[in-house]
XYZ file of C-alpha atoms in Angstrom:
566
model
C 25.253 -19.374 8.377
C 23.497 -22.621 7.487
C 19.870 -23.512 8.131
C 20.967 -26.412 10.300
C 22.425 -23.936 12.803
C 18.982 -22.436 13.383
C 17.641 -25.749 14.672
C 20.615 -26.042 17.001
C 19.701 -22.760 18.728
C 17.128 -23.637 21.382
C 16.296 -20.000 22.120
C 14.770 -19.620 18.633
C 12.173 -22.317 19.305
C 12.064 -23.481 15.673
C 10.433 -26.774 14.685
C 11.219 -28.321 11.305
C 8.109 -29.315 9.324
C 9.801 -30.284 6.072
C 12.970 -30.009 4.017
C 15.381 -32.136 6.031
C 17.534 -32.672 2.941
C 17.990 -28.935 2.373
C 19.356 -27.886 5.783
C 22.840 -27.184 4.430
C 21.560 -24.183 2.515
C 23.300 -20.891 3.365
C 21.265 -18.051 4.887
C 22.406 -14.617 3.704
C 19.639 -12.493 5.193
C 16.219 -12.403 6.814
C 12.963 -10.740 5.840
C 9.626 -10.426 7.665
C 6.576 -10.081 5.434
C 2.846 -10.694 5.230
C 2.544 -9.447 1.659
C 0.828 -11.814 -0.749
C 3.582 -11.121 -3.274
C 6.873 -9.969 -1.709
C 8.975 -10.821 -4.789
C 10.074 -7.247 -5.494
C 11.781 -7.137 -2.084
C 13.657 -10.437 -2.411
C 17.173 -10.848 -3.773
C 17.734 -14.525 -2.912
C 19.265 -16.256 0.077
C 16.745 -14.980 2.653
C 15.027 -16.739 5.501
C 11.468 -15.415 5.231
C 9.413 -14.949 8.414
C 5.643 -14.667 8.071
C 2.635 -14.415 10.370
C 0.398 -15.935 7.621
C -1.822 -12.846 7.398
C -1.683 -13.239 3.595
C -3.479 -16.628 3.718
C -7.223 -16.648 3.058
C -7.627 -20.207 1.785
C -5.575 -23.270 0.760
C -4.873 -21.960 -2.757
C -2.974 -18.984 -1.344
C -0.265 -21.251 0.086
C 0.742 -22.647 -3.303
C 0.973 -19.166 -4.871
C 2.960 -17.726 -1.953
C 5.480 -20.584 -1.769
C 5.967 -20.598 -5.550
C 6.913 -16.891 -5.433
C 9.433 -17.522 -2.646
C 11.010 -20.484 -4.434
C 11.350 -18.572 -7.694
C 13.027 -15.695 -5.831
C 15.682 -18.003 -4.363
C 14.488 -17.944 -0.739
C 16.312 -20.604 1.298
C 13.574 -21.328 3.858
C 10.223 -20.198 5.253
C 9.446 -19.805 8.966
C 5.729 -19.476 9.791
C 4.461 -18.168 13.118
C 1.928 -20.145 15.136
C 0.575 -17.097 16.989
C -2.143 -16.307 14.416
C -3.541 -19.703 13.334
C -2.069 -22.135 15.852
C -0.852 -25.188 13.939
C 0.676 -24.502 10.543
C -1.897 -25.340 7.802
C -1.318 -28.638 5.983
C -1.658 -26.925 2.608
C 1.395 -24.795 3.408
C 3.385 -27.890 4.392
C 2.431 -29.583 1.115
C 3.279 -26.524 -0.978
C 6.722 -26.206 0.633
C 7.422 -29.893 0.033
C 6.393 -29.545 -3.619
C 8.818 -26.664 -4.147
C 11.571 -28.176 -1.945
C 11.447 -25.176 0.394
C 12.371 -25.977 4.024
C 9.567 -25.000 6.402
C 9.928 -24.110 10.089
C 7.204 -23.468 12.655
C 7.877 -20.549 15.020
C 6.428 -21.054 18.476
C 4.010 -18.333 19.537
C 6.266 -17.405 22.464
C 9.144 -16.458 20.150
C 9.154 -12.997 18.577
C 10.250 -12.555 14.989
C 12.544 -9.824 16.287
C 14.496 -12.473 18.214
C 15.065 -14.542 15.085
C 15.906 -11.453 13.043
C 18.461 -10.323 15.592
C 20.052 -13.772 15.731
C 20.367 -14.119 11.960
C 21.673 -10.574 11.491
C 24.280 -11.120 14.175
C 25.380 -14.474 12.791
C 25.494 -13.344 9.178
C 27.306 -10.125 10.038
C 29.971 -12.036 11.899
C 29.400 -13.708 15.249
C 32.674 -12.507 16.665
C 33.412 -9.680 14.242
C 33.862 -6.910 16.771
C 32.799 -5.047 19.848
C 29.369 -4.020 18.578
C 28.347 -7.648 18.113
C 29.109 -8.196 21.787
C 26.985 -5.176 22.685
C 24.052 -6.481 20.655
C 24.458 -9.924 22.210
C 24.374 -8.529 25.773
C 21.327 -6.380 25.136
C 18.811 -8.543 23.330
C 16.071 -6.811 25.281
C 16.803 -3.415 23.769
C 14.277 -3.793 20.944
C 11.448 -5.140 23.095
C 8.500 -3.064 24.238
C 7.537 -2.305 27.804
C 9.540 -1.524 30.937
C 12.167 -4.162 30.240
C 13.092 -2.733 26.871
C 13.294 0.790 25.652
C 13.337 0.707 21.867
C 16.047 2.308 19.736
C 17.054 4.790 22.438
C 18.723 1.917 24.314
C 20.927 0.832 21.427
C 21.928 4.459 20.876
C 22.963 4.707 24.520
C 25.026 1.561 24.086
C 26.736 2.962 21.020
C 27.777 5.907 23.164
C 28.841 4.024 26.284
C 30.597 1.072 24.628
C 31.890 2.526 21.365
C 31.942 6.253 22.081
C 29.618 6.913 19.130
C 26.854 9.521 19.336
C 23.928 8.598 17.098
C 20.318 9.582 16.412
C 17.410 8.098 14.497
C 15.684 10.645 12.236
C 12.601 10.615 10.040
C 12.741 11.727 6.379
C 11.313 15.098 7.445
C 14.064 15.593 10.039
C 11.994 14.706 13.096
C 14.056 13.240 15.936
C 12.655 9.755 16.512
C 15.240 8.517 19.007
C 18.459 9.725 20.567
C 20.797 8.774 23.400
C 19.276 9.385 26.803
C 22.632 9.804 28.488
C 23.814 13.308 29.363
C 25.262 15.370 26.555
C 24.240 17.974 23.985
C 21.306 17.005 21.830
C 20.921 17.407 18.094
C 19.423 20.816 17.159
C 16.271 20.806 15.056
C 17.914 22.666 12.175
C 20.737 20.120 12.121
C 18.200 17.289 12.021
C 16.501 18.928 9.047
C 19.806 19.418 7.207
C 20.864 15.817 7.796
C 17.509 14.543 6.549
C 17.801 16.714 3.447
C 21.333 15.464 2.742
C 20.219 11.873 3.208
C 17.228 12.252 0.898
C 19.310 13.969 -1.780
C 21.928 11.199 -1.649
C 19.317 8.458 -1.713
C 17.616 10.008 -4.747
C 20.846 9.808 -6.726
C 21.227 6.127 -5.896
C 24.431 6.588 -3.926
C 25.227 3.711 -1.625
C 25.261 4.503 2.097
C 26.622 5.442 4.472
C 26.534 9.050 3.264
C 29.102 11.372 4.832
C 28.038 14.938 5.613
C 29.991 17.780 7.233
C 27.988 20.455 9.046
C 30.161 23.035 10.755
C 32.857 21.310 12.778
C 31.051 17.944 12.899
C 31.042 15.097 10.391
C 28.130 12.674 10.273
C 27.702 9.293 8.601
C 24.122 8.580 7.519
C 22.854 4.995 7.330
C 19.400 4.263 5.826
C 16.946 2.335 8.005
C 14.432 0.484 5.913
C 11.419 -1.499 6.966
C 12.031 -5.233 6.702
C 8.804 -5.407 4.767
C 10.370 -3.200 2.105
C 13.764 -4.739 1.646
C 15.497 -7.935 2.809
C 18.291 -7.818 5.337
C 21.603 -8.355 3.631
C 25.000 -8.588 5.249
C 28.585 -8.444 4.182
C 30.649 -5.335 3.573
C 30.998 -6.167 -0.090
C 27.339 -6.829 -0.635
C 24.944 -4.256 -1.962
C 21.262 -4.821 -1.176
C 19.035 -5.246 -4.175
C 17.706 -1.914 -5.368
C 14.042 -1.178 -5.697
C 12.492 -0.961 -9.099
C 12.425 2.746 -8.423
C 13.968 4.521 -5.444
C 11.071 6.975 -5.447
C 8.818 4.273 -4.001
C 10.406 4.636 -0.552
C 12.778 7.610 -0.533
C 10.224 9.766 1.288
C 9.538 7.199 4.004
C 12.904 5.669 4.985
C 14.328 6.499 8.402
C 18.027 7.174 8.837
C 20.662 6.604 11.496
C 22.935 9.641 11.874
C 26.253 8.793 13.554
C 28.574 11.635 14.553
C 31.697 10.098 13.033
C 33.435 9.732 9.691
C 32.760 6.184 8.547
C 35.091 6.594 5.599
C 38.020 5.121 7.494
C 36.117 2.420 9.368
C 37.079 -1.226 8.866
C 34.661 -3.378 6.903
C 33.650 -5.282 10.036
C 32.411 -2.166 11.819
C 30.532 -0.925 8.764
C 28.914 -4.312 8.479
C 27.896 -4.282 12.121
C 26.433 -0.768 11.931
C 24.313 -2.061 9.088
C 23.205 -4.775 11.501
C 22.212 -2.141 14.026
C 20.017 -0.450 11.416
C 18.289 -3.778 10.896
C 17.624 -4.044 14.616
C 16.132 -0.556 14.635
C 14.032 -1.479 11.621
C 12.352 -4.083 13.831
C 11.194 -1.225 16.051
C 9.989 0.649 13.012
C 7.982 -2.384 11.894
C 6.413 -2.552 15.341
C 5.364 1.091 15.122
C 4.017 0.602 11.615
C 2.015 -2.399 12.783
C 0.518 -0.279 15.557
C -0.869 2.056 12.886
C -2.782 -0.752 11.175
C -5.909 -0.336 13.306
C -5.925 3.438 12.836
C -5.476 3.060 9.092
C -8.397 0.644 8.947
C -10.616 3.001 10.913
C -9.706 5.887 8.625
C -10.415 3.755 5.541
C -13.832 2.748 6.856
C -14.824 6.327 7.682
C -13.505 7.573 4.340
C -15.518 4.998 2.399
C -18.682 5.954 4.288
C -18.109 9.653 3.626
C -17.311 9.195 -0.062
C -20.300 6.940 -0.724
C -22.703 9.407 0.877
C -23.624 7.251 3.885
C -26.117 8.615 6.387
C -24.569 10.944 8.986
C -25.839 8.660 11.759
C -23.839 5.750 10.309
C -20.706 7.886 10.014
C -21.199 9.202 13.546
C -21.424 5.642 14.871
C -18.138 4.764 13.188
C -16.528 7.888 14.637
C -17.625 6.866 18.120
C -15.743 3.610 17.591
C -12.687 5.454 16.280
C -12.468 8.139 18.951
C -11.240 5.934 21.858
C -8.489 4.556 19.606
C -7.407 7.938 18.308
C -7.882 9.852 21.536
C -7.043 7.399 24.324
C -8.323 8.617 27.669
C -10.018 11.708 26.252
C -13.337 10.255 25.152
C -15.159 11.492 22.067
C -13.607 14.072 19.800
C -15.816 17.164 19.458
C -14.057 18.305 16.289
C -12.333 16.716 13.286
C -10.130 17.975 10.484
C -9.271 16.411 7.149
C -5.814 16.667 5.595
C -5.162 15.475 2.045
C -1.715 14.783 0.580
C -0.513 13.735 -2.843
C 2.938 12.787 -4.120
C 3.384 13.240 -7.854
C 6.480 12.461 -9.912
C 7.251 14.021 -13.263
C 7.954 10.708 -14.952
C 7.537 6.990 -14.392
C 4.717 4.850 -13.087
C 5.055 5.114 -9.311
C 2.453 3.727 -6.905
C 2.194 6.951 -4.935
C -0.722 6.189 -2.599
C 1.221 4.164 0.020
C 4.111 6.646 -0.152
C 1.737 9.562 0.451
C 0.083 7.661 3.310
C 3.370 6.961 5.084
C 4.569 10.514 4.501
C 1.336 12.098 5.759
C 1.498 9.981 8.910
C 4.979 11.337 9.522
C 4.036 14.953 8.758
C 1.112 14.853 11.180
C 3.000 13.400 14.139
C 2.219 15.511 17.187
C 5.338 15.750 19.369
C 3.202 16.970 22.279
C 0.807 14.027 22.193
C 0.662 11.806 25.252
C 0.813 8.036 24.977
C 3.332 5.378 24.041
C 3.947 6.915 20.617
C 3.582 10.478 19.325
C 1.783 8.999 16.304
C -1.019 7.371 18.292
C -3.630 9.880 17.104
C -3.013 9.637 13.386
C -5.465 7.845 11.092
C -4.521 7.961 7.427
C -6.108 6.102 4.536
C -5.197 6.222 0.880
C -7.244 5.992 -2.267
C -5.422 5.921 -5.582
C -2.463 8.306 -5.392
C -4.065 10.376 -2.634
C -3.651 10.029 1.138
C -6.395 11.292 3.448
C -5.979 11.871 7.173
C -8.810 12.038 9.663
C -7.470 14.123 12.545
C -9.394 14.318 15.825
C -9.126 17.517 17.809
C -9.925 17.516 21.542
C -11.106 21.135 21.255
C -10.899 24.056 18.830
C -11.817 27.712 19.046
C -15.382 28.472 18.062
C -14.854 32.233 18.003
C -15.002 33.995 14.645
C -12.298 36.436 15.564
C -9.736 35.416 12.984
C -7.900 33.151 15.399
C -7.093 29.642 14.280
C -6.506 26.415 16.146
C -5.998 22.829 15.128
C -3.791 22.041 12.130
C -2.554 24.983 10.061
C -1.280 24.515 6.514
C 1.555 27.029 6.920
C 2.870 25.241 10.000
C 2.837 21.868 8.246
C 4.656 23.336 5.272
C 7.311 25.035 7.370
C 8.137 21.831 9.227
C 8.827 19.652 6.176
C 9.528 21.857 3.151
C 13.339 21.887 3.128
C 14.066 18.172 3.721
C 11.353 16.947 1.358
C 12.412 19.318 -1.412
C 15.802 17.596 -1.359
C 14.158 14.183 -1.539
C 12.006 15.190 -4.498
C 15.207 16.141 -6.340
C 13.604 18.354 -8.958
C 11.200 15.835 -10.483
C 8.416 15.458 -7.949
C 5.928 17.464 -5.942
C 4.262 16.995 -2.557
C 1.038 18.944 -2.066
C -1.079 19.258 1.073
C -4.605 20.552 1.665
C -6.125 21.238 5.078
C -9.827 21.607 5.868
C -11.494 23.655 8.564
C -12.534 21.866 11.747
C -16.007 20.319 11.741
C -17.918 19.280 14.833
C -20.173 16.532 13.468
C -20.370 13.693 10.971
C -22.523 15.871 8.713
C -19.551 18.130 8.088
C -17.006 15.483 7.097
C -18.012 15.259 3.434
C -17.661 19.008 3.052
C -14.368 18.940 4.943
C -13.020 16.271 2.599
C -13.958 18.276 -0.483
C -12.527 21.422 1.113
C -9.194 19.705 1.837
C -9.059 18.270 -1.687
C -9.745 21.643 -3.232
C -7.111 23.277 -1.038
C -4.620 20.654 -2.192
C -5.420 21.453 -5.834
C -4.798 25.111 -5.067
C -1.416 24.146 -3.576
C -0.607 22.037 -6.660
C -1.094 25.087 -8.893
C 1.697 26.932 -7.077
C 5.390 26.859 -7.916
C 7.622 24.843 -5.652
C 8.234 21.177 -4.863
C 6.445 21.159 -1.502
C 3.279 23.265 -1.237
C 0.319 23.477 1.121
C -2.935 25.398 1.281
C -5.590 25.708 3.963
C -9.313 26.306 3.980
C -8.736 30.010 4.743
C -7.312 30.448 1.253
C -10.438 29.258 -0.541
C -12.444 32.420 0.084
C -11.313 34.259 -3.065
C -12.528 33.436 -6.571
C -9.031 34.335 -7.811
C -7.860 30.922 -6.620
C -10.210 29.293 -9.106
C -8.307 30.736 -12.051
C -5.522 28.104 -12.189
C -8.184 25.427 -12.764
C -9.707 27.047 -15.844
C -8.689 24.994 -18.926
C -6.130 26.735 -21.120
C -8.374 26.801 -24.210
C -11.233 28.357 -22.237
C -8.847 30.869 -20.694
C -7.468 31.918 -24.097
C -10.908 32.235 -25.689
C -12.294 34.271 -22.785
C -9.419 36.751 -22.647
C -9.230 37.079 -26.430
C -12.922 37.921 -26.719
C -12.693 40.711 -24.137
C -9.168 42.078 -24.478
C -8.041 41.541 -28.083
C -10.210 44.413 -29.437
C -8.623 46.757 -26.873
C -5.081 45.545 -27.623
C -5.622 46.027 -31.365
C -6.954 49.541 -30.795
C -3.993 50.400 -28.518
C -1.566 49.140 -31.163
C -3.098 51.300 -33.868
C -3.830 54.459 -31.846
C -1.568 54.279 -28.761
C -4.698 54.923 -26.728
C -3.637 52.985 -23.575
C -7.059 51.451 -23.128
C -5.702 48.340 -21.338
C -3.790 50.376 -18.671
C -6.869 52.599 -18.294
C -9.097 49.544 -17.751
C -6.724 48.105 -15.132
C -6.568 51.400 -13.218
C -10.329 51.903 -13.398
C -11.034 48.487 -11.900
C -8.303 48.906 -9.304
C -9.959 52.158 -8.184
C -13.316 50.361 -7.793
C -14.836 52.417 -10.613
C -14.119 55.784 -8.982
C -13.766 58.391 -11.747
C -11.973 60.914 -9.581
C -9.408 58.523 -8.052
C -8.708 56.843 -11.390
C -8.229 60.161 -13.214
C -5.846 61.333 -10.482
C -3.824 58.118 -10.676
C -3.518 58.340 -14.484
C -2.954 62.121 -14.440
C -5.925 62.598 -16.765
C -8.876 64.977 -16.891
C -12.060 63.174 -15.853
C -13.575 63.847 -19.296
C -10.597 62.155 -20.957
C -11.066 59.179 -18.675
C -14.786 59.057 -19.544
C -13.887 59.089 -23.244
C -11.511 56.166 -22.848
C -13.974 54.116 -20.802
C -16.640 54.852 -23.371
C -14.332 53.593 -26.118
C -13.689 50.378 -24.084
C -17.433 49.783 -23.753
C -17.986 50.487 -27.469
C -15.251 48.072 -28.609
C -16.330 45.244 -26.297
C -20.114 45.794 -26.133
C -19.838 45.776 -22.322
C -21.050 48.246 -19.667
C -18.512 49.056 -16.962
C -21.241 50.348 -14.678
C -22.524 46.761 -14.325
C -20.919 44.525 -11.683
C -21.019 41.451 -13.963
C -19.074 43.202 -16.717
C -16.552 44.607 -14.247
C -15.967 41.123 -12.911
C -15.493 39.674 -16.404
C -12.879 42.298 -17.230
C -11.151 41.704 -13.880
C -10.904 37.947 -14.518
C -9.757 38.427 -18.093
C -6.916 40.701 -16.972
C -5.897 38.207 -14.270
C -5.858 35.301 -16.717
C -4.060 37.104 -19.499
């Protein structure tokens, strides 16, 4: 479609501010962004929609417009909702770079423009699904008149006889048809998510076809419009990221119970348009997390810089009504730390870990407009940190646990994410104990970080550890440097190994059995089938060769650690 056609559509409410001579340019897609530099997500031919959140002063306009022009963007549409009139410096910058500029009236949602462009570019009269989308513009709006992605999935069923579901990368069911019919089992959701992640990691172009039992599914990726521009046309392939690992663990997917292999190009193209419509809903949900992310970042910075507990407590009182709507202050908090690490390549892992941790911590039982409305996740470097409020936890020291448990988190996401990591990455999670005051948050943060390091020392692509697992000094062993480990074990055990080699005295097995029997002469002699005097001789030889005394607790502990590290 041409830019001129946008001005002819009254419902879009666009006002041309410059670029009259360029209105015959062809629009091939649409992208919504408030990034200061969105160049990596542009392939050329897009209409860019922006709320101007990137603008701090007049100089920002020139830099932003220059990036768009160099990327081949055909026009810029700026919303008036944030600043009112479009700044003159933006008008001047667009004129300098010959980039047509539209003003979007505050009453017009970007989703309306996105829907219109997607529909027009995909083919205004290309098939039955376009008619469905045209009749149900309200389906992606919030509130009683809309209904989000569930509505479009119902329409796919009623008008096209297609059953479809929206899934998260961990296999959580985000949306499904509300009409009567069998749902999608949780294990099937997890398998579909795993198949999708595995296919995406290999760079295969969607839709991905998967057969599970008697059913065949076609999997379409749903990407945030802030991550990748909308692109239409059955023969067109959207521009790839610099590295697929930047988003593979955060993309949603649309699972359609049908084999798309024999679909005509028009229907494939229109299903891609549906994914773009659903991505609008995803952007809305992501935007709703902005406040919670900011609150988490503020609390995290206070905790890490050693702020006074009273200052942290005041910030928590501000955060609690947002994170626990209707429940007042949170008497307890937990900290969860996540890290995504890849074996090779320079990947900015912090935002990926943040998005993934938000998904992992979604509480399906939470009340409110979204199940994610109690999640506050910040990121620092390659690490994501979640501040999780708990309405109440058990205070009994009876071994019972409440709140977030590391094993439960791991069980819910391990299989799908392992497929997405594809053998060259690792996701690790650490969970703190619950704390009931601001004074405890710093310790909880360090506890969660240490638990995550314990998880990272384990084999496996997706690992988690909780505060309960930090009680044993054995867990400290993986963090001893290799050179220190070798020197320590050599000093204590090499004399015994050399003696065993020369005399076949079995001092090492004797030492292991003696420690395992807690220093009991009788039990150790019985286990080794030795006379107690023989055992005393061997222990005496161990003490002579190492200059240690096995009646002392410190020396017993040194031998125990040396055997564990060897």
